[in-house]
Amino acid sequence: MSFTFQQQETVSLLKQLVEIPSPSGYTKEIMDFMEQFLKEINVDYKRTNKGALIATIKGDNDTKHRLLTAHTDTLGAMVKEVKSSGRLKLSMVGGFNWNAVEGEYCTIHTAEGKKIRGTILMHQTTVHVYKNATALARDEQNIEVRIDEKVTNADQTRKLGIEVGDFVSFDPRFEQTDTCFIKSRHLDDKASTALLLQLMKAIKENSWTLPYTTHFYISNNEEIGFGGNSSIPEQTVEYIAVDMGAIGDGQASDEYTVSICAKDSSGPYHYELTRNLVELAKKEGIDYKLDIYPYYGSDASAAIRAGFDVKHALFGPGIEASHAYERTHVDSLENTAKLLYSYINSEIL
Ligand SMILES: [Zn+2]
C-alpha cells in the first residue's frame, strides 16, 4: 500500500474542526471552512440548498460513481426561554443526555453575532443550599445556563441581545495525550470529516487516479436525521457513511480499530458491500471490527429511506463515550484512513 497516514497533520486539522462551533442548524462557519479547504486543494464542489458540500474527483470510470460522506454538524442546544432570574433554559439539538453536558462551558451565539460565555449547570448545584440535588433529574426543567455577565433578571439578559432561538455550542475541550488518545467533544463526526479532507488532499497532492469518479459529501444535518439524504448524484452506485463506531458493553468496536457496521437501528447495511469492506481490510492487514450498533442511524440509512437506489455501508473510527466527552486513539484514525484509501481504489461490485 502506497498510503502513509499523516498523523500530526490529521490531528491538527481535527483540532481546528472541533473548535469551530457547529450545532446542527448553525453550520455556516464550519461549511465556509470546508469550502476554503476544498478551494486550497483545488477540488471541484457544489454547495446544496441545505448547506452541504459535494466535492467530486473524476475517476477513470465516469459512468459508475461512489460516494463517501461524513458530517460536520454536532450536538448543541438552543435558547428555549430567558428565565426571570436572567439565566437560560435550553432545548436540545441532536440526541444526548443532559448529564453529559452538566458543568460544561458554553457559548451563546446571538443574532447580532455576539458570543456570550456561560456554564451549563443544574439549577440546584450549590451543595450548601440544595440538599438532595443528586436525586434530581438532569432534564430541561433543572438544567440552565449561568451567563458570565452581570444579570439578575430577564430584561438584563435580553439587553445583551440574547433571545429564544439563539444557538448554544458546547466547548470541545480538545486534548491529545502523550499516549496518543484524542479526547474531545464532537469527534462524532469531525474525526471522519478530517479523514475525508486529508484523503482528498492526498489524492490531489500525489495526483492519484481513482478507478471511479468519487464524491465526498460533507453533510451538515446528520444529527437531526437528514444530512446526506438529498442531491446524491444519479450515477452513484455505492454510498458509504464514514461515521463513528459505537463502543460499550457487548460491542465489538474499540478505540484502536476501524469499525465496520453490519446493522444498526435502521436494519442491515448492504451485505455484499459490507463483506467487500471486510475483505479489503483483511487483504491490506487493516485492524477492523465488525459490529452492530443498537441505537444508531447514519446518513447512509437516511439516504436509503429517502428513496435512493444505492448500495449502502457504514464504517469509521471507534468513539468511546459518544455524544458526551468523547475519546478515540490515533490508531483508530489510522486504520480508518487506510480502509478509506483501499476502498476508493477498489472495484465497484
Ligand atoms: Zn455521527
Coordinates of C-alpha atoms and ligand atoms in Angstrom, one line a residue:
M1 CA 0.0 0.0 0.0
S2 CA 1.5 3.3 -1.0
F3 CA -0.6 5.2 1.6
T4 CA 1.1 7.0 4.5
F5 CA -1.1 8.2 7.3
Q6 CA -0.2 11.8 8.1
Q7 CA -0.9 11.6 11.9
Q8 CA 0.1 15.0 13.2
E9 CA -1.5 16.9 10.2
T10 CA -4.7 14.9 10.7
V11 CA -4.9 15.6 14.4
S12 CA -4.2 19.3 13.9
L13 CA -6.9 19.5 11.4
L14 CA -9.3 17.6 13.7
K15 CA -8.5 20.1 16.5
Q16 CA -9.3 23.0 14.2
L17 CA -12.6 21.4 13.2
V18 CA -13.9 20.6 16.7
E19 CA -13.1 24.2 17.8
I20 CA -15.4 25.7 15.2
P21 CA -18.9 25.7 16.8
S22 CA -21.4 23.9 14.6
P23 CA -24.5 22.5 16.2
S24 CA -27.0 21.2 13.5
G25 CA -28.7 24.2 12.0
Y26 CA -25.8 26.5 12.7
T27 CA -23.1 25.2 10.4
K28 CA -22.3 28.2 8.1
E29 CA -18.9 28.9 9.6
I30 CA -17.8 25.2 9.5
M31 CA -19.0 24.8 6.0
D32 CA -17.2 28.0 4.9
F33 CA -14.1 26.5 6.4
M34 CA -14.7 23.3 4.4
E35 CA -15.3 25.3 1.2
Q36 CA -12.0 27.2 1.8
F37 CA -10.1 23.9 2.3
L38 CA -11.5 22.5 -0.9
K39 CA -10.5 25.6 -2.8
E40 CA -7.0 25.4 -1.5
I41 CA -6.6 21.8 -2.6
N42 CA -8.3 22.6 -5.9
V43 CA -11.2 20.1 -5.7
D44 CA -14.4 20.9 -7.6
Y45 CA -17.5 21.1 -5.4
K46 CA -21.0 22.3 -5.2
R47 CA -23.0 23.7 -2.2
T48 CA -26.5 22.4 -1.8
N49 CA -29.5 24.5 -0.6
K50 CA -29.3 22.6 2.7
G51 CA -25.8 23.8 3.1
A52 CA -23.8 20.6 2.4
L53 CA -20.8 20.4 0.1
I54 CA -20.4 17.8 -2.5
A55 CA -16.8 17.6 -3.7
T56 CA -16.1 15.5 -6.8
I57 CA -12.9 13.9 -8.0
K58 CA -13.2 12.4 -11.5
G59 CA -12.0 8.8 -12.0
D60 CA -11.2 6.5 -15.0
N61 CA -14.8 5.3 -15.0
D62 CA -17.2 8.2 -15.0
T63 CA -20.4 6.2 -15.5
K64 CA -20.4 4.4 -12.2
H65 CA -19.8 6.7 -9.2
R66 CA -19.1 6.1 -5.5
L67 CA -19.8 8.5 -2.6
L68 CA -18.3 8.9 0.8
T69 CA -19.9 11.1 3.4
A70 CA -19.1 12.5 6.8
H71 CA -20.9 15.1 8.8
T72 CA -19.7 18.4 10.3
D73 CA -22.8 19.2 12.4
T74 CA -22.6 18.4 16.1
L75 CA -24.8 18.3 19.2
G76 CA -25.7 21.6 20.7
A77 CA -28.7 23.5 22.1
M78 CA -31.0 26.4 21.5
V79 CA -32.2 29.0 24.0
K80 CA -35.7 27.9 24.9
E81 CA -36.5 30.5 27.5
V82 CA -35.0 33.5 29.2
K83 CA -35.8 32.8 32.9
S84 CA -36.9 35.5 35.3
S85 CA -33.5 35.0 37.0
G86 CA -31.8 36.1 33.8
R87 CA -30.5 32.5 33.3
L88 CA -31.5 30.4 30.3
K89 CA -33.4 27.3 29.7
L90 CA -32.2 25.1 26.8
S91 CA -33.8 23.0 24.1
M92 CA -31.5 20.1 22.8
V93 CA -30.2 20.0 19.3
G94 CA -29.5 16.3 18.5
G95 CA -29.7 13.5 20.9
F96 CA -27.8 13.4 24.2
N97 CA -28.2 13.1 27.9
W98 CA -28.2 16.3 29.9
N99 CA -25.8 14.9 32.4
A100 CA -23.3 14.7 29.5
V101 CA -23.0 18.5 29.4
E102 CA -23.6 19.3 33.1
G103 CA -20.8 21.6 34.1
E104 CA -19.7 22.3 30.6
Y105 CA -18.7 25.8 29.4
C106 CA -20.7 27.1 26.5
T107 CA -21.1 30.0 24.1
I108 CA -24.4 31.6 23.3
H109 CA -24.5 32.9 19.7
T110 CA -26.7 36.0 19.4
A111 CA -28.5 37.2 16.3
E112 CA -26.2 40.2 16.1
G113 CA -23.2 37.9 16.1
K114 CA -22.1 38.4 19.7
K115 CA -20.6 35.4 21.5
I116 CA -21.5 35.3 25.2
R117 CA -20.0 32.8 27.5
G118 CA -21.7 30.7 30.1
T119 CA -21.8 27.4 32.0
I120 CA -24.4 24.7 31.8
L121 CA -25.5 23.8 35.4
M122 CA -28.2 22.2 37.4
H123 CA -30.3 25.0 38.9
Q124 CA -29.8 23.2 42.2
T125 CA -26.0 22.9 42.1
T126 CA -24.8 24.6 45.3
V127 CA -24.4 21.9 47.9
H128 CA -24.6 24.4 50.7
V129 CA -28.1 25.3 49.7
Y130 CA -29.7 22.3 47.9
K131 CA -29.6 19.1 49.9
N132 CA -31.0 16.5 47.6
A133 CA -29.5 17.7 44.3
T134 CA -28.1 14.3 43.3
A135 CA -31.5 12.8 43.3
L136 CA -33.0 15.4 40.9
A137 CA -33.4 14.6 37.2
R138 CA -30.9 16.1 34.8
D139 CA -33.6 17.5 32.4
E140 CA -34.8 20.6 30.5
Q141 CA -36.5 21.8 33.7
N142 CA -33.5 21.7 36.0
I143 CA -30.6 22.4 33.6
E144 CA -29.9 26.0 32.9
V145 CA -27.2 28.3 31.6
R146 CA -25.4 30.7 34.0
I147 CA -24.3 33.6 31.9
D148 CA -21.0 35.2 32.5
E149 CA -22.5 38.7 32.6
K150 CA -23.9 40.8 35.5
V151 CA -27.5 39.9 35.0
T152 CA -30.2 39.1 37.6
N153 CA -33.4 39.3 35.5
A154 CA -34.7 38.5 32.0
D155 CA -34.6 42.1 30.8
Q156 CA -30.9 42.5 31.5
T157 CA -30.2 39.2 29.6
R158 CA -32.3 40.4 26.7
K159 CA -30.4 43.7 26.6
L160 CA -27.3 41.6 25.9
G161 CA -29.0 40.5 22.7
I162 CA -29.9 37.0 23.9
E163 CA -33.2 35.7 22.7
V164 CA -35.2 32.5 22.3
G165 CA -33.8 30.6 19.3
D166 CA -30.2 31.6 19.8
F167 CA -27.8 28.7 19.3
V168 CA -25.7 27.4 22.1
S169 CA -22.5 25.5 21.5
F170 CA -20.5 23.3 24.0
D171 CA -16.8 23.7 24.5
P172 CA -15.0 20.8 22.9
R173 CA -12.0 20.7 25.4
F174 CA -9.7 19.1 22.8
E175 CA -6.7 17.3 24.3
Q176 CA -4.1 15.0 22.7
T177 CA -2.4 12.9 25.3
D178 CA 1.2 11.7 25.1
T179 CA -0.3 8.2 24.9
C180 CA -2.0 9.3 21.5
F181 CA -5.5 9.4 22.7
I182 CA -7.7 12.2 21.4
K183 CA -10.2 13.5 24.0
S184 CA -12.8 16.0 22.8
R185 CA -16.4 16.6 22.2
H186 CA -17.6 16.3 18.6
L187 CA -15.2 13.6 17.5
D188 CA -18.5 12.4 16.1
D189 CA -18.2 13.1 13.2
K190 CA -15.4 15.6 12.8
A191 CA -12.8 12.8 13.2
S192 CA -14.2 11.2 9.9
T193 CA -14.5 14.7 8.3
A194 CA -10.9 15.3 9.0
L195 CA -10.0 11.9 7.4
L196 CA -12.0 12.7 4.2
L197 CA -10.4 16.1 3.8
Q198 CA -7.0 14.6 4.3
L199 CA -7.8 11.9 1.8
M200 CA -8.9 14.4 -0.9
K201 CA -5.7 16.4 -0.2
A202 CA -3.5 13.3 -0.6
I203 CA -5.3 12.4 -3.9
K204 CA -4.6 15.8 -5.3
E205 CA -1.0 16.2 -4.0
N206 CA 0.0 12.7 -5.2
S207 CA -2.0 13.0 -8.5
W208 CA -3.5 9.6 -7.8
T209 CA -6.0 8.5 -10.5
L210 CA -9.1 6.9 -9.0
P211 CA -10.8 3.9 -10.7
Y212 CA -14.2 5.6 -10.4
T213 CA -15.5 9.1 -10.0
T214 CA -15.8 9.6 -6.3
H215 CA -17.9 12.1 -4.4
F216 CA -17.1 13.4 -1.0
Y217 CA -20.3 14.6 0.6
I218 CA -19.7 16.9 3.6
S219 CA -23.1 16.9 5.3
N220 CA -24.4 19.3 7.9
N221 CA -27.7 17.9 9.2
E222 CA -26.9 14.3 10.3
E223 CA -27.5 14.6 14.0
I224 CA -31.1 15.7 13.2
G225 CA -31.6 12.9 10.7
F226 CA -31.4 14.4 7.2
G227 CA -27.8 15.1 6.4
G228 CA -26.7 13.3 3.2
N229 CA -30.2 12.2 2.0
S230 CA -30.6 14.6 -0.9
S231 CA -28.7 15.8 -4.0
I232 CA -27.0 12.4 -4.4
P233 CA -25.5 12.3 -8.0
E234 CA -27.6 9.8 -10.0
Q235 CA -24.6 7.7 -11.2
T236 CA -23.9 6.8 -7.6
V237 CA -23.8 3.0 -7.1
E238 CA -22.1 2.8 -3.7
Y239 CA -22.8 5.1 -0.8
I240 CA -20.5 4.9 2.3
A241 CA -21.2 6.8 5.5
V242 CA -18.0 7.4 7.4
D243 CA -19.1 7.8 10.9
M244 CA -18.2 6.7 14.4
G245 CA -18.2 3.1 15.8
A246 CA -20.2 2.6 18.9
I247 CA -18.3 1.3 22.0
G248 CA -19.9 -0.3 25.1
D249 CA -20.9 -3.5 26.8
G250 CA -21.2 -6.3 24.3
Q251 CA -19.9 -4.1 21.5
A252 CA -17.0 -5.3 19.3
S253 CA -15.8 -1.8 18.4
D254 CA -12.9 -0.2 20.2
E255 CA -10.7 2.9 20.1
Y256 CA -7.9 1.3 18.1
T257 CA -9.5 -0.3 15.0
V258 CA -11.9 0.8 12.2
S259 CA -15.5 -0.3 13.0
I260 CA -17.5 -1.7 10.1
C261 CA -21.2 -1.7 10.8
A262 CA -23.2 -4.8 9.7
K263 CA -26.5 -3.4 11.1
D264 CA -27.9 -0.6 13.2
S265 CA -31.4 0.5 14.2
S266 CA -32.3 1.2 10.6
G267 CA -31.6 -2.5 9.6
P268 CA -28.7 -4.3 7.9
Y269 CA -26.4 -2.5 5.7
H270 CA -25.8 -3.8 2.1
Y271 CA -24.4 -7.3 2.7
E272 CA -22.1 -7.7 -0.3
L273 CA -20.7 -4.1 0.0
T274 CA -20.1 -4.7 3.8
R275 CA -18.4 -8.0 3.0
N276 CA -16.3 -6.3 0.4
L277 CA -15.0 -3.8 3.0
V278 CA -14.2 -6.6 5.4
E279 CA -12.2 -8.4 2.6
L280 CA -10.3 -5.2 1.8
A281 CA -9.4 -4.8 5.5
K282 CA -8.2 -8.4 5.6
K283 CA -6.2 -8.2 2.4
E284 CA -4.4 -4.9 3.5
G285 CA -3.8 -6.0 7.1
I286 CA -6.0 -3.2 8.4
D287 CA -7.2 -3.8 12.0
Y288 CA -11.0 -3.8 11.9
K289 CA -14.0 -4.8 14.0
L290 CA -17.4 -5.9 12.6
D291 CA -20.2 -4.7 14.8
I292 CA -23.9 -4.0 15.3
Y293 CA -25.0 -0.6 16.8
P294 CA -28.2 -0.9 18.8
Y295 CA -29.3 2.8 18.8
Y296 CA -27.9 4.3 15.7
G297 CA -28.8 5.6 12.3
S298 CA -26.5 7.2 9.7
D299 CA -26.6 9.4 6.6
A300 CA -26.4 6.2 4.6
S301 CA -29.5 4.8 6.1
A302 CA -31.2 8.2 5.8
A303 CA -30.4 8.2 2.0
I304 CA -31.9 4.7 1.7
R305 CA -35.1 5.8 3.5
A306 CA -35.3 8.9 1.3
G307 CA -35.6 6.5 -1.6
F308 CA -32.1 6.5 -3.2
D309 CA -31.3 3.3 -5.1
V310 CA -27.7 2.8 -3.8
K311 CA -25.7 0.1 -2.0
H312 CA -25.0 1.5 1.4
A313 CA -22.4 0.8 4.1
L314 CA -21.0 2.4 7.2
F315 CA -17.6 2.4 8.8
G316 CA -15.5 4.7 10.9
P317 CA -13.3 5.2 13.9
G318 CA -14.4 3.8 17.3
I319 CA -15.5 6.6 19.6
E320 CA -15.7 6.0 23.3
A321 CA -18.5 7.8 25.4
S322 CA -20.2 9.0 22.2
H323 CA -22.4 12.2 22.5
A324 CA -20.6 13.0 25.7
Y325 CA -16.9 13.9 26.3
E326 CA -15.6 11.5 23.6
R327 CA -12.3 9.8 23.1
T328 CA -10.5 7.8 20.4
H329 CA -7.0 6.8 19.7
V330 CA -4.9 7.7 16.7
D331 CA -4.7 4.0 15.8
S332 CA -8.4 4.1 15.1
L333 CA -7.9 7.1 12.8
E334 CA -5.1 5.4 11.0
N335 CA -7.0 2.2 10.4
T336 CA -10.0 4.2 9.2
A337 CA -7.7 6.2 6.8
K338 CA -6.2 3.0 5.4
L339 CA -9.6 1.5 4.8
L340 CA -10.7 4.7 3.1
Y341 CA -7.7 4.6 0.8
S342 CA -8.1 0.9 -0.2
Y343 CA -11.8 1.4 -0.7
I344 CA -11.5 4.3 -3.1
N345 CA -9.1 2.2 -5.1
S346 CA -11.2 -0.9 -5.2
E347 CA -13.6 -2.3 -7.8
I348 CA -17.3 -1.4 -7.6
L349 CA -19.2 -4.6 -7.2
Ligands
ZN1 ZN -22.2 10.9 13.7

